[in-house]
Coordinates of C-alpha atoms and ligand atoms in Angstrom, one line a residue:
M1375 CA 99.3 119.2 188.4
R1376 CA 99.6 123.0 188.3
F1377 CA 102.5 125.1 189.6
Y1378 CA 103.4 128.7 188.8
L1379 CA 103.5 131.9 187.5
T1380 CA 104.7 132.1 190.4
Y1381 CA 108.0 131.1 191.1
K1382 CA 109.7 134.3 192.2
Q1383 CA 113.3 135.2 193.2
F1384 CA 114.3 134.2 196.7
I1385 CA 116.0 137.2 198.4
N1386 CA 116.4 137.6 202.2
G1387 CA 114.1 134.8 202.9
E1388 CA 111.2 136.2 200.8
F1389 CA 109.8 135.4 197.4
V1390 CA 110.0 138.6 195.3
D1391 CA 109.5 139.9 191.8
S1392 CA 112.2 141.8 190.0
S1393 CA 112.7 145.3 191.3
N1394 CA 111.4 146.8 188.0
G1395 CA 108.6 144.2 187.6
D1396 CA 110.1 142.6 184.4
S1397 CA 109.5 138.9 183.7
Y1398 CA 110.2 136.5 180.8
E1399 CA 109.0 133.1 179.5
V1400 CA 110.5 129.8 180.2
V1401 CA 109.9 127.4 177.3
N1402 CA 109.5 123.6 177.2
P1403 CA 112.3 122.2 174.8
A1404 CA 110.0 119.3 173.9
N1405 CA 107.3 121.4 172.2
G1406 CA 108.3 125.1 172.3
K1407 CA 105.3 125.8 174.6
I1408 CA 105.5 128.2 177.6
V1409 CA 106.0 126.5 180.9
D1410 CA 105.9 129.6 183.1
R1411 CA 107.0 133.1 183.4
V1412 CA 109.7 134.1 185.8
A1413 CA 111.1 137.4 187.2
R1414 CA 113.9 138.9 185.0
G1415 CA 116.2 139.8 187.8
N1416 CA 118.6 142.7 187.3
V1417 CA 121.7 144.3 188.7
E1418 CA 119.7 146.0 191.5
D1419 CA 118.3 142.7 192.6
A1420 CA 121.7 141.1 192.6
K1421 CA 123.1 144.0 194.6
A1422 CA 120.3 143.7 197.2
A1423 CA 120.8 139.9 197.5
I1424 CA 124.5 140.3 198.0
D1425 CA 123.9 143.0 200.7
Y1426 CA 121.5 140.7 202.5
A1427 CA 123.9 137.8 202.3
H1428 CA 126.6 140.0 203.7
D1429 CA 124.5 141.1 206.6
A1430 CA 123.2 137.6 207.3
L1431 CA 126.7 136.3 207.5
K1432 CA 127.6 138.9 210.2
R1433 CA 124.4 138.0 212.1
E1434 CA 124.7 134.3 211.8
K1435 CA 128.3 134.3 212.9
A1436 CA 126.9 135.5 216.2
T1437 CA 123.9 133.2 216.3
K1438 CA 125.6 130.2 214.7
A1439 CA 122.8 128.9 212.5
N1440 CA 122.4 125.2 212.8
I1441 CA 123.3 124.4 209.2
P1442 CA 123.7 120.6 209.7
R1443 CA 120.2 120.4 211.1
I1444 CA 118.8 122.5 208.3
L1445 CA 120.6 120.5 205.6
Q1446 CA 119.2 117.3 207.2
A1447 CA 115.7 118.7 207.2
V1448 CA 115.9 119.9 203.6
T1449 CA 117.1 116.4 202.6
G1450 CA 113.8 114.9 203.8
L1451 CA 111.7 117.6 202.2
I1452 CA 113.5 117.1 198.8
R1453 CA 112.7 113.4 199.0
E1454 CA 109.1 114.1 199.8
H1455 CA 108.8 116.5 196.8
E1456 CA 110.8 114.4 194.3
T1457 CA 107.9 114.0 191.8
E1458 CA 107.1 117.7 191.8
L1459 CA 110.7 118.9 191.5
A1460 CA 111.4 116.3 188.8
T1461 CA 108.4 117.2 186.8
I1462 CA 109.3 120.9 186.8
M1463 CA 112.8 120.1 185.7
T1464 CA 111.7 117.9 182.8
L1465 CA 109.3 120.6 181.6
E1466 CA 111.9 123.4 181.7
Q1467 CA 115.0 121.4 180.8
G1468 CA 113.8 118.5 178.5
K1469 CA 115.5 115.5 180.1
T1470 CA 113.3 112.4 180.8
L1471 CA 111.4 112.2 184.0
V1472 CA 113.6 109.2 185.0
E1473 CA 116.7 111.3 184.6
S1474 CA 115.1 114.2 186.5
R1475 CA 114.2 111.9 189.4
G1476 CA 117.9 110.7 189.4
E1477 CA 119.0 114.3 189.6
I1478 CA 116.6 115.1 192.5
K1479 CA 117.9 112.0 194.4
F1480 CA 121.5 113.2 193.9
F1481 CA 120.4 116.6 195.2
A1482 CA 118.9 115.1 198.3
H1483 CA 122.0 112.9 198.9
T1484 CA 124.2 116.0 198.5
M1485 CA 122.4 117.8 201.3
E1486 CA 122.6 114.7 203.5
Y1487 CA 126.3 114.3 202.8
Y1488 CA 127.3 117.9 203.6
A1489 CA 125.0 117.9 206.7
G1490 CA 127.6 115.6 208.2
L1491 CA 130.7 117.3 207.0
K1492 CA 132.8 120.1 208.6
A1493 CA 136.0 121.8 207.4
R1494 CA 138.8 120.6 209.6
G1495 CA 141.7 122.6 210.8
S1496 CA 144.8 121.2 212.4
Q1497 CA 147.4 121.7 215.1
V1498 CA 151.1 121.7 214.2
Q1499 CA 154.0 121.6 216.6
I1500 CA 156.8 123.8 215.2
S1501 CA 160.2 122.0 215.0
D1502 CA 162.9 123.0 217.5
S1503 CA 160.7 125.4 219.5
T1504 CA 157.9 125.5 222.0
K1505 CA 155.6 127.2 219.5
L1506 CA 152.3 125.6 218.6
A1507 CA 150.5 126.5 215.4
V1508 CA 146.8 126.2 214.9
V1509 CA 145.6 126.1 211.3
E1510 CA 142.0 127.2 211.0
K1511 CA 139.5 127.0 208.2
E1512 CA 137.3 130.2 208.2
P1513 CA 134.2 130.8 206.0
V1514 CA 135.3 132.6 202.8
G1515 CA 132.4 135.1 203.0
V1516 CA 129.6 135.8 200.5
V1517 CA 129.8 133.5 197.4
G1518 CA 128.3 134.1 194.0
A1519 CA 127.2 130.8 192.4
I1520 CA 126.6 130.7 188.7
V1521 CA 124.9 127.6 187.3
P1522 CA 124.3 126.1 183.8
W1523 CA 121.1 124.5 182.4
N1524 CA 122.2 120.9 181.8
N1525 CA 121.9 119.7 185.5
P1526 CA 120.3 122.8 187.1
I1527 CA 119.5 121.4 190.5
L1528 CA 122.3 119.0 191.0
L1529 CA 125.0 121.6 190.3
M1530 CA 123.2 124.3 192.3
G1531 CA 122.8 121.8 195.2
A1532 CA 126.5 121.0 195.4
K1533 CA 127.5 124.6 195.6
V1534 CA 124.8 125.6 198.1
A1535 CA 125.3 122.6 200.5
A1536 CA 129.2 122.9 200.6
C1537 CA 129.1 126.7 200.9
L1538 CA 126.5 126.6 203.8
A1539 CA 128.3 123.8 205.5
A1540 CA 131.5 125.8 205.4
G1541 CA 129.7 128.7 207.2
S1542 CA 129.6 131.0 204.1
A1543 CA 126.5 132.7 202.5
I1544 CA 125.5 132.4 198.9
V1545 CA 123.7 134.1 196.1
V1546 CA 122.7 131.7 193.3
K1547 CA 122.1 132.7 189.6
P1548 CA 120.5 129.8 187.8
A1549 CA 120.7 129.6 184.0
S1550 CA 118.0 131.9 182.6
T1551 CA 116.3 128.9 180.8
T1552 CA 116.1 126.6 183.9
P1553 CA 115.2 128.7 187.0
L1554 CA 112.0 127.0 188.0
S1555 CA 113.1 123.8 189.8
T1556 CA 115.7 125.9 191.7
L1557 CA 113.1 128.4 192.8
K1558 CA 110.7 125.6 193.8
S1559 CA 113.5 124.1 195.9
M1560 CA 113.9 127.4 197.8
E1561 CA 110.4 126.8 199.3
L1562 CA 111.9 123.7 200.8
F1563 CA 114.9 125.5 202.3
K1564 CA 112.6 128.1 203.7
E1565 CA 110.4 125.4 205.3
A1566 CA 113.6 123.7 206.7
G1567 CA 114.4 127.0 208.5
I1568 CA 117.2 128.5 206.5
P1569 CA 118.0 131.9 208.1
K1570 CA 117.1 135.0 206.1
G1571 CA 119.7 136.1 203.6
L1572 CA 122.1 133.2 204.0
L1573 CA 120.8 131.6 200.8
N1574 CA 119.4 133.7 197.9
V1575 CA 118.4 133.1 194.3
V1576 CA 118.4 135.9 191.7
T1577 CA 117.1 135.0 188.2
G1578 CA 118.1 136.7 185.0
L1579 CA 120.9 137.0 182.5
G1580 CA 124.6 136.2 182.8
E1581 CA 125.6 139.6 181.4
T1582 CA 123.7 141.5 184.1
V1583 CA 123.0 139.4 187.2
G1584 CA 126.0 137.0 186.6
E1585 CA 128.5 139.8 186.0
E1586 CA 127.3 141.8 189.0
L1587 CA 128.0 138.7 191.2
V1588 CA 131.5 138.7 189.9
K1589 CA 132.2 142.4 190.1
N1590 CA 130.5 143.3 193.4
P1591 CA 133.2 143.8 196.0
K1592 CA 131.1 142.1 198.7
T1593 CA 131.3 138.7 197.0
R1594 CA 134.6 137.0 198.0
K1595 CA 134.4 134.0 195.8
I1596 CA 132.7 132.9 192.5
S1597 CA 131.8 129.3 192.0
F1598 CA 131.0 129.0 188.3
T1599 CA 129.9 126.0 186.2
G1600 CA 129.5 126.5 182.5
E1601 CA 131.3 126.9 179.2
T1602 CA 135.1 127.4 179.0
A1603 CA 134.6 130.7 177.1
T1604 CA 132.4 132.1 179.9
G1605 CA 134.8 130.8 182.6
K1606 CA 137.6 132.9 180.9
R1607 CA 135.4 136.0 181.0
I1608 CA 134.6 135.4 184.7
M1609 CA 138.3 134.9 185.5
E1610 CA 139.2 138.2 183.7
L1611 CA 136.5 140.1 185.6
A1612 CA 137.5 138.5 189.0
A1613 CA 141.2 139.3 188.4
S1614 CA 140.9 143.0 189.3
Q1615 CA 140.0 142.1 192.9
L1616 CA 141.9 138.8 193.0
K1617 CA 138.6 137.2 193.8
R1618 CA 138.7 133.5 194.5
V1619 CA 137.2 131.4 191.6
T1620 CA 136.3 127.8 191.2
L1621 CA 135.6 127.2 187.5
E1622 CA 134.0 123.9 186.4
L1623 CA 134.1 124.1 182.6
G1624 CA 133.7 122.1 179.4
G1625 CA 135.1 118.7 178.6
S1626 CA 135.6 116.4 175.7
N1627 CA 135.9 113.2 177.6
P1628 CA 137.5 110.2 175.9
L1629 CA 136.3 106.6 176.4
I1630 CA 138.9 103.9 175.5
V1631 CA 137.8 100.4 174.7
C1632 CA 140.7 97.9 174.8
A1633 CA 140.7 94.6 173.0
D1634 CA 140.1 92.6 176.2
A1635 CA 137.1 94.7 177.4
D1636 CA 133.7 93.2 178.3
L1637 CA 132.2 94.4 175.1
D1638 CA 128.6 94.5 176.1
A1639 CA 129.3 96.4 179.3
A1640 CA 131.5 98.8 177.3
V1641 CA 128.7 99.4 174.8
N1642 CA 126.3 100.0 177.6
A1643 CA 128.7 102.5 179.2
T1644 CA 129.2 104.3 175.9
L1645 CA 125.5 104.5 175.3
N1646 CA 124.7 105.8 178.8
G1647 CA 127.8 108.0 178.8
R1648 CA 126.9 109.7 175.5
F1649 CA 123.1 109.7 175.2
R1650 CA 121.8 110.3 178.8
N1651 CA 120.5 113.9 179.1
A1652 CA 120.6 114.0 175.3
G1653 CA 124.4 114.2 175.5
Q1654 CA 124.3 117.4 177.6
G1655 CA 126.6 116.5 180.5
C1656 CA 130.0 117.9 181.2
M1657 CA 131.2 114.4 182.0
C1658 CA 129.4 112.7 179.1
V1659 CA 131.5 110.6 176.8
K1660 CA 132.4 112.8 173.8
R1661 CA 135.1 110.9 172.0
T1662 CA 135.6 107.1 171.7
F1663 CA 138.9 105.3 171.0
V1664 CA 138.4 101.6 170.1
F1665 CA 141.2 99.0 169.5
E1666 CA 141.0 98.1 165.8
S1667 CA 140.7 94.3 166.5
I1668 CA 137.3 94.8 168.1
A1669 CA 136.1 98.0 166.4
P1670 CA 133.8 96.5 163.8
K1671 CA 132.0 94.4 166.5
F1672 CA 131.8 97.3 168.9
I1673 CA 130.4 99.7 166.3
T1674 CA 127.8 97.1 165.2
K1675 CA 126.6 96.5 168.7
L1676 CA 126.6 100.2 169.6
R1677 CA 124.6 101.1 166.5
E1678 CA 122.0 98.3 167.3
R1679 CA 121.6 99.6 170.8
A1680 CA 121.5 103.3 169.8
L1681 CA 118.8 102.5 167.2
A1682 CA 116.6 101.4 170.0
I1683 CA 116.7 104.7 171.8
K1684 CA 113.2 106.2 171.9
V1685 CA 113.5 110.0 171.2
G1686 CA 110.5 112.0 172.5
D1687 CA 109.0 114.2 175.1
G1688 CA 110.6 113.5 178.5
M1689 CA 107.2 113.4 180.2
K1690 CA 106.2 110.3 178.3
S1691 CA 107.1 107.0 180.0
E1692 CA 108.3 105.3 176.7
T1693 CA 110.9 108.1 176.0
T1694 CA 114.5 107.2 176.7
M1695 CA 116.1 110.4 175.3
G1696 CA 114.5 113.9 175.4
P1697 CA 115.2 116.9 173.2
V1698 CA 118.3 119.1 173.1
H1699 CA 117.7 122.0 175.5
S1700 CA 117.4 124.8 173.0
R1701 CA 117.1 125.5 169.3
S1702 CA 120.5 127.2 169.3
Q1703 CA 122.1 124.2 171.1
R1704 CA 120.5 121.8 168.7
N1705 CA 121.7 123.9 165.7
K1706 CA 125.3 123.9 167.1
V1707 CA 125.4 120.1 167.4
E1708 CA 123.9 119.8 163.9
A1709 CA 126.5 122.1 162.5
Q1710 CA 129.3 120.1 164.2
V1711 CA 128.1 116.8 162.7
D1712 CA 127.5 118.3 159.3
S1713 CA 130.9 119.8 159.1
T1714 CA 132.6 116.6 160.3
V1715 CA 130.7 114.5 157.7
S1716 CA 131.4 116.9 154.9
G1717 CA 135.1 116.7 156.0
G1718 CA 135.1 113.0 155.0
A1719 CA 133.7 111.2 158.1
T1720 CA 131.2 108.3 157.7
L1721 CA 127.7 108.7 159.2
V1722 CA 126.8 105.4 160.9
L1723 CA 123.6 106.5 162.5
G1724 CA 121.5 109.6 162.8
G1725 CA 122.9 113.0 161.7
K1726 CA 119.4 114.5 161.5
E1727 CA 116.3 115.7 163.3
P1728 CA 113.6 113.1 163.8
D1729 CA 111.1 112.4 161.0
D1730 CA 108.2 112.1 163.4
P1731 CA 106.0 115.2 162.8
D1732 CA 104.8 115.1 166.4
L1733 CA 108.3 116.2 167.4
G1734 CA 108.5 119.0 164.9
S1735 CA 108.0 121.9 167.4
G1736 CA 110.7 120.6 169.8
Y1737 CA 114.5 120.8 169.6
F1738 CA 115.1 117.1 168.9
Y1739 CA 118.2 115.5 167.3
M1740 CA 118.6 111.8 166.6
P1741 CA 121.3 109.7 168.3
T1742 CA 124.3 110.1 166.0
L1743 CA 127.4 107.9 165.4
V1744 CA 130.3 108.9 163.1
T1745 CA 133.4 106.9 162.1
D1746 CA 136.5 107.7 160.0
V1747 CA 136.8 111.1 161.7
D1748 CA 139.5 113.5 160.8
E1749 CA 141.4 114.6 163.9
N1750 CA 140.8 118.3 163.1
S1751 CA 137.1 117.8 162.7
K1752 CA 134.7 119.8 164.9
L1753 CA 133.4 116.6 166.6
L1754 CA 136.9 115.8 167.9
A1755 CA 138.4 119.3 168.3
E1756 CA 135.4 121.0 170.0
E1757 CA 133.2 120.0 172.9
C1758 CA 130.0 118.4 171.5
F1759 CA 127.2 119.1 174.0
G1760 CA 124.6 116.9 172.4
P1761 CA 123.8 113.3 171.2
A1762 CA 126.6 112.8 168.6
L1763 CA 129.6 110.5 169.1
P1764 CA 132.8 110.3 167.0
I1765 CA 134.4 106.8 167.0
V1766 CA 138.1 106.6 166.3
T1767 CA 140.0 103.3 165.7
V1768 CA 143.4 102.9 167.3
K1769 CA 146.2 100.2 167.2
G1770 CA 146.7 100.1 171.0
L1771 CA 146.8 101.8 174.3
D1772 CA 149.7 104.2 173.7
E1773 CA 147.9 105.6 170.6
A1774 CA 144.6 105.8 172.5
I1775 CA 146.1 107.8 175.3
E1776 CA 148.1 110.1 173.0
K1777 CA 144.9 110.9 171.0
A1778 CA 142.8 111.2 174.2
N1779 CA 145.2 113.7 175.6
S1780 CA 145.3 115.8 172.4
S1781 CA 142.5 118.1 173.5
I1782 CA 142.4 121.5 175.2
Y1783 CA 140.1 119.9 177.7
G1784 CA 140.9 117.6 180.6
L1785 CA 137.7 116.9 182.6
G1786 CA 137.1 113.2 182.6
A1787 CA 138.1 109.9 180.8
S1788 CA 137.1 106.3 181.0
I1789 CA 138.7 103.0 180.1
W1790 CA 137.3 99.5 179.6
T1791 CA 139.8 96.7 180.0
K1792 CA 140.2 93.5 182.1
D1793 CA 143.9 94.2 182.5
L1794 CA 145.0 95.9 185.7
G1795 CA 148.2 97.1 184.1
S1796 CA 146.4 98.9 181.3
A1797 CA 144.0 100.4 183.7
K1798 CA 146.8 101.7 185.9
K1799 CA 148.7 103.1 182.9
A1800 CA 145.7 104.9 181.6
A1801 CA 144.8 106.3 185.0
S1802 CA 148.3 107.7 185.4
E1803 CA 148.8 109.0 181.9
L1804 CA 145.4 110.5 181.1
E1805 CA 145.5 114.3 181.7
V1806 CA 142.1 114.6 183.3
G1807 CA 140.6 115.3 186.8
T1808 CA 138.6 112.0 186.9
V1809 CA 139.3 108.6 185.4
L1810 CA 136.6 105.9 185.4
V1811 CA 137.7 102.3 185.1
N1812 CA 135.1 99.8 183.9
S1813 CA 132.4 102.2 185.3
L1814 CA 128.8 102.4 184.1
Y1815 CA 128.5 106.0 185.2
G1816 CA 126.4 106.3 188.3
A1817 CA 125.1 109.8 188.7
G1818 CA 127.0 111.0 185.6
G1819 CA 130.6 110.2 186.0
W1820 CA 130.9 111.8 189.4
E1821 CA 130.1 111.1 193.0
I1822 CA 129.5 113.7 195.7
E1823 CA 132.0 112.1 198.1
V1824 CA 135.0 112.6 195.9
P1825 CA 136.5 115.8 194.3
M1826 CA 135.7 116.6 190.7
G1827 CA 137.1 119.2 188.4
G1828 CA 139.3 119.7 185.4
Y1829 CA 142.9 119.7 184.1
K1830 CA 143.8 122.2 181.4
Q1831 CA 140.9 124.3 180.0
S1832 CA 138.3 122.2 181.8
G1833 CA 138.6 124.4 184.9
I1834 CA 140.3 125.5 188.1
G1835 CA 139.7 124.1 191.6
R1836 CA 137.6 121.2 192.7
E1837 CA 134.0 120.7 193.8
Y1838 CA 132.4 117.9 195.8
G1839 CA 133.9 115.9 198.7
I1840 CA 135.8 117.7 201.5
E1841 CA 137.8 119.5 198.9
G1842 CA 134.6 121.1 197.7
L1843 CA 133.7 122.3 201.2
E1844 CA 137.1 123.6 201.8
S1845 CA 136.9 125.6 198.6
Y1846 CA 134.5 127.9 200.5
T1847 CA 137.0 128.6 203.2
E1848 CA 140.1 130.6 203.8
T1849 CA 143.0 129.1 205.7
K1850 CA 144.3 131.1 208.7
T1851 CA 147.4 130.2 210.7
V1852 CA 147.6 131.2 214.4
I1853 CA 151.0 130.7 216.2
F1854 CA 151.1 130.4 220.0
G1855 CA 154.3 130.8 222.1
S1856 CA 157.7 132.2 221.5
Ligands
NAD3251 P1 127.2 129.1 179.9 O1 128.7 129.4 180.2 O2 126.6 129.6 178.6 O3 126.3 129.5 181.1 C1 126.5 129.1 182.4 C2 126.0 130.2 183.4 O4 126.8 131.4 183.2 C3 124.5 130.6 183.1 O5 123.9 130.8 184.3 C4 124.7 131.9 182.3 O6 123.6 132.8 182.5 C5 125.9 132.5 183.1 N1 126.7 133.5 182.3 C6 126.8 133.6 180.9 N2 127.6 134.7 180.6 C7 128.0 135.2 181.8 C8 128.9 136.3 182.1 N3 129.4 137.1 181.2 N4 129.1 136.5 183.5 C9 128.5 135.8 184.4 N5 127.7 134.7 184.2 C10 127.5 134.4 182.9 O7 127.1 127.5 179.9 P2 125.9 126.6 179.6 O8 125.7 126.5 178.1 O9 124.7 127.0 180.5 O10 126.4 125.1 180.1 C11 127.0 124.2 179.3 C12 128.5 124.2 179.6 O11 128.7 123.9 181.0 C13 129.2 123.0 178.9 O12 130.4 123.5 178.3 C14 129.5 122.0 180.0 O13 130.6 121.1 179.7 C15 129.7 122.9 181.1 N6 129.5 122.2 182.4 C16 130.6 121.9 183.2 C17 130.5 121.1 184.3 C18 131.7 120.8 185.2 O14 131.4 120.4 186.3 N7 132.9 121.0 184.7 C19 129.2 120.7 184.7 C20 128.1 121.0 183.9 C21 128.3 121.8 182.7

């Protein structure tokens, strides 16, 4: 199969190079080879896309673009092009083809879901009067959407679908290392009839294109997914205009395994929760708290299963875990593990790059398990965005919850228990946006039908569900009568 050079920016319904002709290479994390070149978009490109989006919104308000029909049409096209989109994503991002297919399926489902959803206003009778109030949901305006590299198309899709369904316009900036699948998918939106300017993609760097989206007075809202440190920078930049922000940021999600848990299922969930996408998911399991009575058995089973993970190129059918996305990301994970182990932790598995010389030019790291971990160690105190898991032994649920909550993050958490009381206690006391109970992680710890987002430094606002759609609206109250 051959795609490319070729994927260009999508501005005002046309595929265009950057205004100064600059481009850069996108590299395959499995072997360091060039996948394609792509336009290096710049501030001028971002400004142009924002202007077109602004004009399109004015125009479409009058013509009322049929967004539900377009989202429905694009759903079918995404499903038809699943193999092509998934292949591009594996080549640019590194995850296995099976994982990429799962992401494309989620992308299609997201379009289908928002095709059937509308923001709902309400009518309110004012007490002791004849007045009637109507509460309306209006489109927020032009949105800047900034996306990370770990789930490039799924995260972009949720922003685009909810924003368009709310009647707003959008300019997307994909991560600079994963623009290709997003650009390919724009061909499908064009074929589905998206009106010019309503949806745009500008490729390039966060410091240039990303910051222009935040600073430009014509964007009314920023929907950002990425690291907590970048989220803070965006919030600072947005503050001068009191621009609306939704920030979906980092997490260090705890998984609690109680003494009465179905051990095999809990091991399965831990394995899937930590090592899918080579551990690079905001909702991945990043800390495990296991009751001491079952800890030895749990660790033995988990180690056996993790040993069977086949690390390799995501394009090969036998591979069950691909590379880490970039050399710098792999080095960061390696440094977190090394520092934790030199601080006294026990390495149960991994802790190194693979020995296989065929994998030498990729950014691989072996599945890693660590016990006896100091609570100030990097693996517990920081977000680990890679395939390494610290396992902490606890006496009971109170200790597990206390330790789980002792993090600056509050994105997700999960618990394995057969006791409803324990599940309810954990669900109510864990300081996170999403709690999974005996869940094997469907798409990745989230479902498009329900809101998702973080407590504490994991973010502000919610995406997905009707809440996600409403985050792209403003609320207006109109009062009738005297
Ligand atoms: P990142 O913050 O480095 O980059 C994310 C995006 O922001 C990229 O498109 C980047 O180019 C852009 N960017 C960087 N600096 C910018 C700036 N100054 N102004 C505007 N844009 C800028 O994050 P990453 O490494 O790509 O992604 C991994 C992080 O994302 C992890 O922390 C992960 O937990 C988090 N994440 C969170 C969620 C969630 O829903 N909460 C989902 C996925 C990933």
